[in-house]
mmCIF file of C-alpha atoms in Angstrom:
data_model
loop_
_atom_site.group_PDB
_atom_site.id
_atom_site.type_symbol
_atom_site.label_atom_id
_atom_site.label_comp_id
_atom_site.label_asym_id
_atom_site.label_seq_id
_atom_site.Cartn_x
_atom_site.Cartn_y
_atom_site.Cartn_z
ATOM 1 C CA LEU A 1 3.379 -1.334 -21.923
ATOM 2 C CA LEU A 2 3.347 -5.046 -22.645
ATOM 3 C CA THR A 3 -0.471 -4.983 -22.739
ATOM 4 C CA LEU A 4 -0.400 -2.254 -25.364
ATOM 5 C CA GLY A 5 2.202 -4.158 -27.402
ATOM 6 C CA GLY A 6 0.126 -7.335 -27.128
ATOM 7 C CA ALA A 7 -3.018 -5.515 -28.261
ATOM 8 C CA ILE A 8 -1.214 -4.167 -31.320
ATOM 9 C CA CYS A 9 0.061 -7.666 -32.114
ATOM 10 C CA ILE A 10 -3.438 -9.149 -31.739
ATOM 11 C CA PHE A 11 -4.904 -6.489 -34.028
ATOM 12 C CA PHE A 12 -2.351 -6.800 -36.823
ATOM 13 C CA GLY A 13 -2.171 -10.582 -36.464
ATOM 14 C CA ALA A 14 -5.941 -10.829 -36.859
ATOM 15 C CA LEU A 15 -5.790 -8.543 -39.892
ATOM 16 C CA ALA A 16 -3.086 -10.689 -41.472
ATOM 17 C CA LEU A 17 -4.910 -13.942 -40.771
ATOM 18 C CA PHE A 18 -8.443 -12.994 -41.600
ATOM 19 C CA GLN A 19 -8.340 -10.228 -44.204
ATOM 20 C CA GLN A 20 -8.963 -11.994 -47.475
ATOM 21 C CA PRO A 21 -9.739 -10.731 -50.949
ATOM 22 C CA GLU A 22 -13.437 -10.060 -51.628
ATOM 23 C CA PRO A 23 -14.672 -13.531 -52.672
ATOM 24 C CA PHE A 24 -13.362 -15.206 -49.487
ATOM 25 C CA MET A 25 -14.738 -14.923 -45.982
ATOM 26 C CA GLY A 26 -12.915 -12.743 -43.474
ATOM 27 C CA VAL A 27 -13.421 -11.098 -40.120
ATOM 28 C CA SER A 28 -14.689 -7.549 -40.277
ATOM 29 C CA LEU A 29 -13.171 -4.643 -38.358
ATOM 30 C CA LYS A 30 -16.520 -4.232 -36.577
ATOM 31 C CA PHE A 31 -15.810 -7.529 -34.849
ATOM 32 C CA LEU A 32 -12.042 -7.067 -34.440
ATOM 33 C CA PHE A 33 -12.087 -3.711 -32.589
ATOM 34 C CA PRO A 34 -14.360 -4.874 -29.730
ATOM 35 C CA VAL A 35 -12.322 -8.053 -29.267
ATOM 36 C CA VAL A 36 -9.035 -6.123 -29.060
ATOM 37 C CA GLY A 37 -10.661 -3.498 -26.807
ATOM 38 C CA THR A 38 -11.964 -6.179 -24.444
ATOM 39 C CA VAL A 39 -8.551 -7.864 -24.223
ATOM 40 C CA VAL A 40 -6.845 -4.519 -23.529
ATOM 41 C CA PHE A 41 -9.430 -3.618 -20.870
ATOM 42 C CA LEU A 42 -9.103 -6.978 -19.084
ATOM 43 C CA MET A 43 -5.300 -6.861 -19.131
ATOM 44 C CA ALA A 44 -5.247 -3.252 -17.877
ATOM 45 C CA LEU A 45 -7.657 -4.194 -15.069
ATOM 46 C CA LEU A 46 -5.460 -7.155 -14.128
ATOM 47 C CA VAL A 47 -2.315 -4.983 -14.048
ATOM 48 C CA TYR A 48 -4.131 -2.411 -11.875
ATOM 49 C CA LEU A 49 -5.356 -5.029 -9.384
ATOM 50 C CA ILE A 50 -1.937 -6.689 -9.110
ATOM 51 C CA THR A 51 -0.205 -3.332 -8.597
ATOM 52 C CA ARG A 52 -2.714 -2.289 -5.924
ATOM 53 C CA ALA A 53 -2.253 -5.604 -4.090
ATOM 54 C CA GLN A 54 1.541 -5.283 -4.149
ATOM 55 C CA LEU A 55 1.517 -1.719 -2.804
ATOM 56 C CA SER A 56 -1.029 -2.249 -0.026
ATOM 57 C CA HIS A 57 -0.153 -2.428 3.675
ATOM 58 C CA PRO A 58 0.175 -6.017 4.996
ATOM 59 C CA HIS A 59 -2.891 -7.249 6.879
ATOM 60 C CA MET A 60 -1.395 -10.357 8.499
ATOM 61 C CA GLY A 61 1.690 -11.247 10.464
ATOM 62 C CA MET A 62 3.983 -9.018 12.472
ATOM 63 C CA GLU A 63 4.546 -6.735 9.477
ATOM 64 C CA ALA A 64 0.976 -5.505 9.987
ATOM 65 C CA PHE A 65 1.897 -4.188 13.458
ATOM 66 C CA ILE A 66 4.302 -1.557 12.143
ATOM 67 C CA GLY A 67 2.918 1.933 12.612
ATOM 68 C CA GLU A 68 0.318 0.883 15.205
ATOM 69 C CA VAL A 69 0.084 2.333 18.721
ATOM 70 C CA ALA A 70 0.594 0.225 21.869
ATOM 71 C CA GLU A 71 0.030 1.021 25.556
ATOM 72 C CA VAL A 72 3.047 0.843 27.877
ATOM 73 C CA ILE A 73 2.564 -1.550 30.827
ATOM 74 C CA ARG A 74 6.111 -1.693 32.216
ATOM 75 C CA PRO A 75 8.345 1.345 31.505
ATOM 76 C CA LEU A 76 10.730 0.975 28.589
ATOM 77 C CA GLN A 77 14.233 1.624 29.891
ATOM 78 C CA PRO A 78 15.194 0.341 27.252
ATOM 79 C CA ASP A 79 13.289 -2.958 27.652
ATOM 80 C CA GLY A 80 9.767 -3.212 28.999
ATOM 81 C CA LYS A 81 6.280 -4.519 28.284
ATOM 82 C CA VAL A 82 3.444 -3.148 26.161
ATOM 83 C CA PHE A 83 -0.176 -4.105 25.615
ATOM 84 C CA PHE A 84 -1.176 -4.341 21.970
ATOM 85 C CA ASN A 85 -3.951 -6.095 20.109
ATOM 86 C CA GLY A 86 -5.220 -7.853 23.256
ATOM 87 C CA THR A 87 -1.799 -9.292 24.113
ATOM 88 C CA TYR A 88 1.130 -8.352 26.334
ATOM 89 C CA TRP A 89 4.382 -8.033 24.368
ATOM 90 C CA ASP A 90 8.009 -7.673 25.327
ATOM 91 C CA ALA A 91 9.260 -4.460 23.791
ATOM 92 C CA MET A 92 12.417 -2.427 23.505
ATOM 93 C CA LEU A 93 13.064 1.146 22.529
ATOM 94 C CA LYS A 94 14.416 1.894 19.089
ATOM 95 C CA GLU A 95 18.174 2.514 19.106
ATOM 96 C CA GLY A 96 18.940 6.131 19.799
ATOM 97 C CA SER A 97 15.660 6.746 21.635
ATOM 98 C CA PRO A 98 16.165 8.014 25.208
ATOM 99 C CA PRO A 99 14.310 6.263 28.040
ATOM 100 C CA SER A 100 10.801 7.649 28.225
ATOM 101 C CA ASN A 101 7.819 7.703 30.561
ATOM 102 C CA ALA A 102 5.381 7.875 27.658
ATOM 103 C CA ARG A 103 2.114 5.988 28.154
ATOM 104 C CA GLN A 104 1.894 5.065 24.486
ATOM 105 C CA VAL A 105 4.438 4.026 21.881
ATOM 106 C CA ARG A 106 4.444 3.480 18.143
ATOM 107 C CA ILE A 107 5.637 0.116 16.828
ATOM 108 C CA VAL A 108 8.454 0.605 14.315
ATOM 109 C CA GLY A 109 9.712 -2.955 13.935
ATOM 110 C CA PHE A 110 10.212 -6.339 15.558
ATOM 111 C CA GLN A 111 13.058 -8.670 16.369
ATOM 112 C CA ASN A 112 12.734 -12.233 17.685
ATOM 113 C CA MET A 113 9.116 -11.802 18.856
ATOM 114 C CA LYS A 114 10.029 -8.541 20.604
ATOM 115 C CA LEU A 115 8.496 -5.288 19.406
ATOM 116 C CA ILE A 116 10.761 -2.338 18.656
ATOM 117 C CA VAL A 117 8.993 0.871 19.616
ATOM 118 C CA GLU A 118 9.464 4.628 19.834
ATOM 119 C CA PRO A 119 7.705 6.922 22.304
ATOM 120 C CA LEU A 120 4.797 9.067 21.155
ATOM 121 C CA HIS A 121 4.872 12.743 21.975
ATOM 122 C CA GLU A 122 2.026 14.163 24.066
ATOM 123 C CA ASN A 123 0.226 15.584 20.993
ATOM 124 C CA GLN A 124 0.374 12.224 19.142
ATOM 125 C CA GLN A 125 -1.177 10.047 21.842
ATOM 126 C CA THR A 126 -4.470 8.351 21.065
ATOM 127 C CA LYS A 127 -6.836 5.964 22.792
ATOM 128 C CA CYS A 128 -5.843 2.315 22.351
#
């Protein structure tokens, strides 16, 4: 919305500055439209790229672990150990989850370098 408002301001500002009576030099509309169009296109592209970056899934840090699957090494009752991303992690079951003998769990959060997980059902299990 601000890009559109800025483009309108650029267009009318350029008309006010450069449109002169016939004997004086001015900027033609053939030059003004491509300049305004280019500015609008670049601003729209910038807004799109920023929005896409803000909405994307994190790729670094512990936030990137959420939603991933880990293999259970020591049963979670409610604390245990899991193997994820080449490392052994302390883990605990999400509150309200009953103790489980599941071989795989989904990471739903973290707290003090301990993963919070929930068991996967038999039909959700995948190869780690």
